[in-house]
Amino acid sequence: YFLQSNDKLPPVATNPEECIIGPNIEERLDGAPSWGNSSNEQGSKMMNNNGRKRKQCSQDAVDHLDDGETNSSGSISKIEDSKKDDKIPTKSSTFNQGVGTFLSSGCCIIPNVLPPSFVSSCKQKATSDLSFLHSELQSRKKEAIATNSPHLLAAVQRGDFRELVKRDGKRCDVRFQLDRFPFTCPGLIYNSIIFPLVRELLGCGGGGEVSLLYAGVMWALSDEKNDSVCPAQQQRQPQKWHGDGGHLFHHAHMPPHCINVFYPLVDITPDNGGTEFIPGSHIFGQFDMHKNEFGLCCKAGDAILFDYRVKHRGGANLSISDRPVLYLAYAKSFFRDAGNVRSGNSLVSSPSLSPVWVSRMLSGEPMRMNCGFEDCNGNAITSSSPANAMATNPTTTNDEITAAAEGDHQAQGSGERWVLFQMNIELDSGDPQTITVHNGDVASEVSSQFCKSKNLSDDFIPLLTGAIQQQIDAYMLSKKQ
């Protein structure tokens, strides 16, 4: 509806409060349908501001909604109350109001998206990964000096590897072991709040595939961190203003084709390097026109969504603690990000520990509210690996793993999607079913989506995940032969 008529969009946000969207309390009940898919009419109405408090951060940044109560932006409610004409849809909902806010401003905040226990698991894994990569960086530096390798030494000094990239503003962009728990949880990838909104914004609300273009953890290192990870001259400096990419066409504005989702793993405050935005700058021809800028502060487990084209920057981290943010980039199925490139050289000495990231198509349905955050394998260390990378297996040699990883790295970004295998499943009803696994698929995602579509118990997911992963591993072995 909003995509068809820009004059029905709310105004561009002028402060952080106007960027807050999200389902109301009734829509968030455990096991409820995903956002925008509720049959409860009451759940589709905007909640008012009663019983809701906001804390105002410095620099006009929003902190959080107190007591865990979450609902949509008060500013949007005011718009609805003040405009009783055909400029605003007569049957508005939290969902389509959220769509409108994103389309007009290019950024938004959704409180309380990830459960605290899951956020803790993500933070623990991300912290462990950064520490490991830091030690690998030091090992590679010693290797470069010992072997008199200027190219390797330059890569170490620049921080230019597949798993770790140093960016301005004292940022470290980490993409490491994204094939493992908790980064493969269906509750994260097919989140009940985020995924339906992203799918709608990308024009796939009625069905169709969405590409998970990339994912990772962006660290804003504290001022206390030594310069072995990021150069000292980057201290106390924010990032430069930028957009992650441009428009698909240069004659007219088009709906979003790529959307970034940030999940802070710690509270975002004005002091620890929160992201600042210029709302409305994603509109064609408006990148340098808007001057209203502000940071978006939020709690750990909230979500910040923004258009790939919007003007933004990471603030300087002036605190004494590092600030990690988990990010996912969703895109239209045809889109390939040719502008943001990174090295193909691995920092990690053991290839089996660092599978190559390959974007994958998401054709499943959103999870129900507060569901899908369990480890499908019951093991937080060796969760299921993607179909493009060999899982750790005592019968597999490092040479075999290296050959498989290098072979798939050459095909990375081609956009091709091919079938690896098909698995026949016979249900208790005797009805035969077929599961098709493609290049880049993750076993836990495939199994959870199959069980969801067939109304099977979640108890079946780990068993099916293991069976699919076994076939993926067998395929990877066969590639070398």
PDB file of C-alpha atoms in Angstrom, residues 118-267:
ATOM      1  CA  PHE A 118      20.314 -15.564  23.282  1.00  0.00           C
ATOM      2  CA  VAL A 119      22.030 -12.169  23.277  1.00  0.00           C
ATOM      3  CA  SER A 120      24.358 -13.471  25.963  1.00  0.00           C
ATOM      4  CA  SER A 121      25.238 -16.504  23.822  1.00  0.00           C
ATOM      5  CA  CYS A 122      25.950 -14.267  20.834  1.00  0.00           C
ATOM      6  CA  LYS A 123      28.130 -11.932  22.885  1.00  0.00           C
ATOM      7  CA  GLN A 124      30.079 -14.824  24.372  1.00  0.00           C
ATOM      8  CA  LYS A 125      30.733 -16.333  20.938  1.00  0.00           C
ATOM      9  CA  ALA A 126      31.628 -12.960  19.390  1.00  0.00           C
ATOM     10  CA  THR A 127      34.039 -12.124  22.208  1.00  0.00           C
ATOM     11  CA  SER A 128      35.734 -15.509  21.941  1.00  0.00           C
ATOM     12  CA  ASP A 129      36.031 -15.106  18.155  1.00  0.00           C
ATOM     13  CA  LEU A 130      37.615 -11.656  18.403  1.00  0.00           C
ATOM     14  CA  SER A 131      40.138 -12.893  20.949  1.00  0.00           C
ATOM     15  CA  PHE A 132      41.035 -15.859  18.747  1.00  0.00           C
ATOM     16  CA  LEU A 133      41.433 -13.713  15.630  1.00  0.00           C
ATOM     17  CA  HIS A 134      43.571 -11.249  17.553  1.00  0.00           C
ATOM     18  CA  SER A 135      45.955 -14.076  18.493  1.00  0.00           C
ATOM     19  CA  GLU A 136      45.969 -15.277  14.880  1.00  0.00           C
ATOM     20  CA  LEU A 137      46.824 -11.742  13.763  1.00  0.00           C
ATOM     21  CA  GLN A 138      49.841 -11.715  16.042  1.00  0.00           C
ATOM     22  CA  SER A 139      50.932 -15.129  14.740  1.00  0.00           C
ATOM     23  CA  ARG A 140      50.685 -13.953  11.151  1.00  0.00           C
ATOM     24  CA  LYS A 141      52.713 -10.859  11.991  1.00  0.00           C
ATOM     25  CA  LYS A 142      55.501 -13.027  13.419  1.00  0.00           C
ATOM     26  CA  GLU A 143      55.284 -15.256  10.353  1.00  0.00           C
ATOM     27  CA  ALA A 144      55.580 -12.273   8.009  1.00  0.00           C
ATOM     28  CA  ILE A 145      58.658 -10.989   9.811  1.00  0.00           C
ATOM     29  CA  ALA A 146      60.288 -14.439  10.004  1.00  0.00           C
ATOM     30  CA  THR A 147      59.701 -15.172   6.310  1.00  0.00           C
ATOM     31  CA  ASN A 148      60.384 -11.628   5.119  1.00  0.00           C
ATOM     32  CA  SER A 149      56.977 -11.446   3.437  1.00  0.00           C
ATOM     33  CA  PRO A 150      56.099  -7.785   2.755  1.00  0.00           C
ATOM     34  CA  HIS A 151      52.661  -8.616   1.327  1.00  0.00           C
ATOM     35  CA  LEU A 152      51.634 -10.591   4.404  1.00  0.00           C
ATOM     36  CA  LEU A 153      53.012  -7.902   6.697  1.00  0.00           C
ATOM     37  CA  ALA A 154      51.066  -5.236   4.807  1.00  0.00           C
ATOM     38  CA  ALA A 155      47.863  -7.296   5.137  1.00  0.00           C
ATOM     39  CA  VAL A 156      48.442  -7.641   8.879  1.00  0.00           C
ATOM     40  CA  GLN A 157      49.033  -3.923   9.313  1.00  0.00           C
ATOM     41  CA  ARG A 158      45.963  -3.030   7.256  1.00  0.00           C
ATOM     42  CA  GLY A 159      43.839  -5.681   8.920  1.00  0.00           C
ATOM     43  CA  ASP A 160      42.772  -7.007   5.545  1.00  0.00           C
ATOM     44  CA  PHE A 161      41.607 -10.615   5.788  1.00  0.00           C
ATOM     45  CA  ARG A 162      38.508 -12.626   5.056  1.00  0.00           C
ATOM     46  CA  GLU A 163      37.635 -13.019   8.722  1.00  0.00           C
ATOM     47  CA  LEU A 164      38.680  -9.603  10.009  1.00  0.00           C
ATOM     48  CA  VAL A 165      38.729  -6.182   8.374  1.00  0.00           C
ATOM     49  CA  LYS A 166      39.835  -3.006  10.129  1.00  0.00           C
ATOM     50  CA  ARG A 167      37.603  -0.066   9.289  1.00  0.00           C
ATOM     51  CA  ASP A 168      37.717   3.611  10.123  1.00  0.00           C
ATOM     52  CA  GLY A 169      36.346   4.816  13.429  1.00  0.00           C
ATOM     53  CA  LYS A 170      38.301   2.053  15.195  1.00  0.00           C
ATOM     54  CA  ARG A 171      35.961  -0.630  13.897  1.00  0.00           C
ATOM     55  CA  CYS A 172      36.707  -4.311  13.396  1.00  0.00           C
ATOM     56  CA  ASP A 173      34.399  -6.124  11.005  1.00  0.00           C
ATOM     57  CA  VAL A 174      34.428  -9.830  11.914  1.00  0.00           C
ATOM     58  CA  ARG A 175      32.963 -12.652   9.840  1.00  0.00           C
ATOM     59  CA  PHE A 176      34.060 -15.875  11.456  1.00  0.00           C
ATOM     60  CA  GLN A 177      32.305 -19.205  12.078  1.00  0.00           C
ATOM     61  CA  LEU A 178      28.912 -17.877  11.093  1.00  0.00           C
ATOM     62  CA  ASP A 179      27.969 -21.485  10.366  1.00  0.00           C
ATOM     63  CA  ARG A 180      27.719 -22.254  14.088  1.00  0.00           C
ATOM     64  CA  PHE A 181      25.398 -21.663  16.994  1.00  0.00           C
ATOM     65  CA  PRO A 182      24.107 -19.115  17.816  1.00  0.00           C
ATOM     66  CA  PHE A 183      24.427 -17.443  14.412  1.00  0.00           C
ATOM     67  CA  THR A 184      22.386 -20.101  12.583  1.00  0.00           C
ATOM     68  CA  CYS A 185      19.384 -20.138  14.912  1.00  0.00           C
ATOM     69  CA  PRO A 186      16.073 -19.925  12.998  1.00  0.00           C
ATOM     70  CA  GLY A 187      14.890 -17.422  15.586  1.00  0.00           C
ATOM     71  CA  LEU A 188      17.641 -15.094  14.380  1.00  0.00           C
ATOM     72  CA  ILE A 189      17.592 -15.686  10.623  1.00  0.00           C
ATOM     73  CA  TYR A 190      13.803 -16.067  10.335  1.00  0.00           C
ATOM     74  CA  ASN A 191      13.012 -13.809  13.262  1.00  0.00           C
ATOM     75  CA  SER A 192       9.292 -13.438  13.947  1.00  0.00           C
ATOM     76  CA  ILE A 193       9.493  -9.630  13.993  1.00  0.00           C
ATOM     77  CA  ILE A 194      12.331  -8.743  11.644  1.00  0.00           C
ATOM     78  CA  PHE A 195      11.969 -11.249   8.819  1.00  0.00           C
ATOM     79  CA  PRO A 196       8.329 -10.464   7.900  1.00  0.00           C
ATOM     80  CA  LEU A 197       9.110  -6.738   7.897  1.00  0.00           C
ATOM     81  CA  VAL A 198      12.218  -7.196   5.758  1.00  0.00           C
ATOM     82  CA  ARG A 199      10.361  -9.468   3.376  1.00  0.00           C
ATOM     83  CA  GLU A 200       7.572  -6.924   2.993  1.00  0.00           C
ATOM     84  CA  LEU A 201      10.008  -4.049   2.416  1.00  0.00           C
ATOM     85  CA  LEU A 202      11.878  -6.039  -0.228  1.00  0.00           C
ATOM     86  CA  GLY A 203       8.649  -6.763  -2.079  1.00  0.00           C
ATOM     87  CA  CYS A 204       8.484 -10.433  -1.099  1.00  0.00           C
ATOM     88  CA  GLY A 205       5.610 -10.219   1.375  1.00  0.00           C
ATOM     89  CA  GLY A 206       3.401 -12.377  -0.793  1.00  0.00           C
ATOM     90  CA  GLY A 207       6.086 -15.025  -1.186  1.00  0.00           C
ATOM     91  CA  GLY A 208       9.447 -15.298  -2.867  1.00  0.00           C
ATOM     92  CA  GLU A 209      13.028 -15.676  -1.803  1.00  0.00           C
ATOM     93  CA  VAL A 210      15.130 -13.226   0.162  1.00  0.00           C
ATOM     94  CA  SER A 211      18.915 -13.336   0.028  1.00  0.00           C
ATOM     95  CA  LEU A 212      20.894 -13.347   3.253  1.00  0.00           C
ATOM     96  CA  LEU A 213      23.717 -11.421   1.656  1.00  0.00           C
ATOM     97  CA  TYR A 214      26.142 -11.454   4.558  1.00  0.00           C
ATOM     98  CA  ALA A 215      26.372 -11.408   8.338  1.00  0.00           C
ATOM     99  CA  GLY A 216      28.994 -10.688  10.957  1.00  0.00           C
ATOM    100  CA  VAL A 217      29.873  -8.762  14.095  1.00  0.00           C
ATOM    101  CA  MET A 218      30.997  -5.150  13.977  1.00  0.00           C
ATOM    102  CA  TRP A 219      33.152  -4.122  16.928  1.00  0.00           C
ATOM    103  CA  ALA A 220      33.620  -0.522  18.000  1.00  0.00           C
ATOM    104  CA  LEU A 221      36.805  -0.860  20.014  1.00  0.00           C
ATOM    105  CA  SER A 222      37.140   1.172  23.163  1.00  0.00           C
ATOM    106  CA  ASP A 223      39.649   3.939  23.698  1.00  0.00           C
ATOM    107  CA  GLU A 224      41.396   1.639  26.158  1.00  0.00           C
ATOM    108  CA  LYS A 225      42.225  -0.917  23.443  1.00  0.00           C
ATOM    109  CA  ASN A 226      45.833  -0.890  22.303  1.00  0.00           C
ATOM    110  CA  ASP A 227      46.696  -0.303  18.656  1.00  0.00           C
ATOM    111  CA  SER A 228      47.522  -3.934  17.882  1.00  0.00           C
ATOM    112  CA  VAL A 229      44.014  -4.358  16.531  1.00  0.00           C
ATOM    113  CA  CYS A 230      43.294  -0.841  15.267  1.00  0.00           C
ATOM    114  CA  PRO A 231      45.753   2.027  14.735  1.00  0.00           C
ATOM    115  CA  ALA A 232      46.099   4.603  17.507  1.00  0.00           C
ATOM    116  CA  GLN A 233      45.262   7.478  15.159  1.00  0.00           C
ATOM    117  CA  GLN A 234      41.706   6.148  14.861  1.00  0.00           C
ATOM    118  CA  GLN A 235      41.039   6.674  18.569  1.00  0.00           C
ATOM    119  CA  ARG A 236      38.253   9.080  19.510  1.00  0.00           C
ATOM    120  CA  GLN A 237      37.273   9.490  15.874  1.00  0.00           C
ATOM    121  CA  PRO A 238      33.834   8.618  14.469  1.00  0.00           C
ATOM    122  CA  GLN A 239      33.482   7.005  11.102  1.00  0.00           C
ATOM    123  CA  LYS A 240      33.082   9.116   7.999  1.00  0.00           C
ATOM    124  CA  TRP A 241      29.564   9.730   6.764  1.00  0.00           C
ATOM    125  CA  HIS A 242      28.691   7.188   4.097  1.00  0.00           C
ATOM    126  CA  GLY A 243      26.054   4.986   2.556  1.00  0.00           C
ATOM    127  CA  ASP A 244      26.681   1.278   2.260  1.00  0.00           C
ATOM    128  CA  GLY A 245      25.690   1.446  -1.396  1.00  0.00           C
ATOM    129  CA  GLY A 246      23.906   3.463  -4.029  1.00  0.00           C
ATOM    130  CA  HIS A 247      20.683   3.273  -5.983  1.00  0.00           C
ATOM    131  CA  LEU A 248      19.950   0.561  -8.508  1.00  0.00           C
ATOM    132  CA  PHE A 249      18.891   3.144 -11.065  1.00  0.00           C
ATOM    133  CA  HIS A 250      19.789   6.793 -11.466  1.00  0.00           C
ATOM    134  CA  HIS A 251      16.547   8.196 -12.810  1.00  0.00           C
ATOM    135  CA  ALA A 252      14.006   7.568 -10.043  1.00  0.00           C
ATOM    136  CA  HIS A 253      13.669   6.411  -6.451  1.00  0.00           C
ATOM    137  CA  MET A 254      12.930   2.713  -5.991  1.00  0.00           C
ATOM    138  CA  PRO A 255      11.881   0.651  -2.961  1.00  0.00           C
ATOM    139  CA  PRO A 256      14.620  -0.912  -0.834  1.00  0.00           C
ATOM    140  CA  HIS A 257      16.770  -3.604  -2.416  1.00  0.00           C
ATOM    141  CA  CYS A 258      19.070  -4.240   0.564  1.00  0.00           C
ATOM    142  CA  ILE A 259      18.392  -3.796   4.285  1.00  0.00           C
ATOM    143  CA  ASN A 260      20.869  -3.924   7.151  1.00  0.00           C
ATOM    144  CA  VAL A 261      19.770  -5.235  10.537  1.00  0.00           C
ATOM    145  CA  PHE A 262      21.853  -4.415  13.617  1.00  0.00           C
ATOM    146  CA  TYR A 263      21.443  -6.373  16.845  1.00  0.00           C
ATOM    147  CA  PRO A 264      23.442  -4.671  19.616  1.00  0.00           C
ATOM    148  CA  LEU A 265      24.977  -7.227  21.988  1.00  0.00           C
ATOM    149  CA  VAL A 266      25.448  -4.533  24.651  1.00  0.00           C
ATOM    150  CA  ASP A 267      23.433  -1.426  25.405  1.00  0.00           C
TER     151      ASP A 267
END
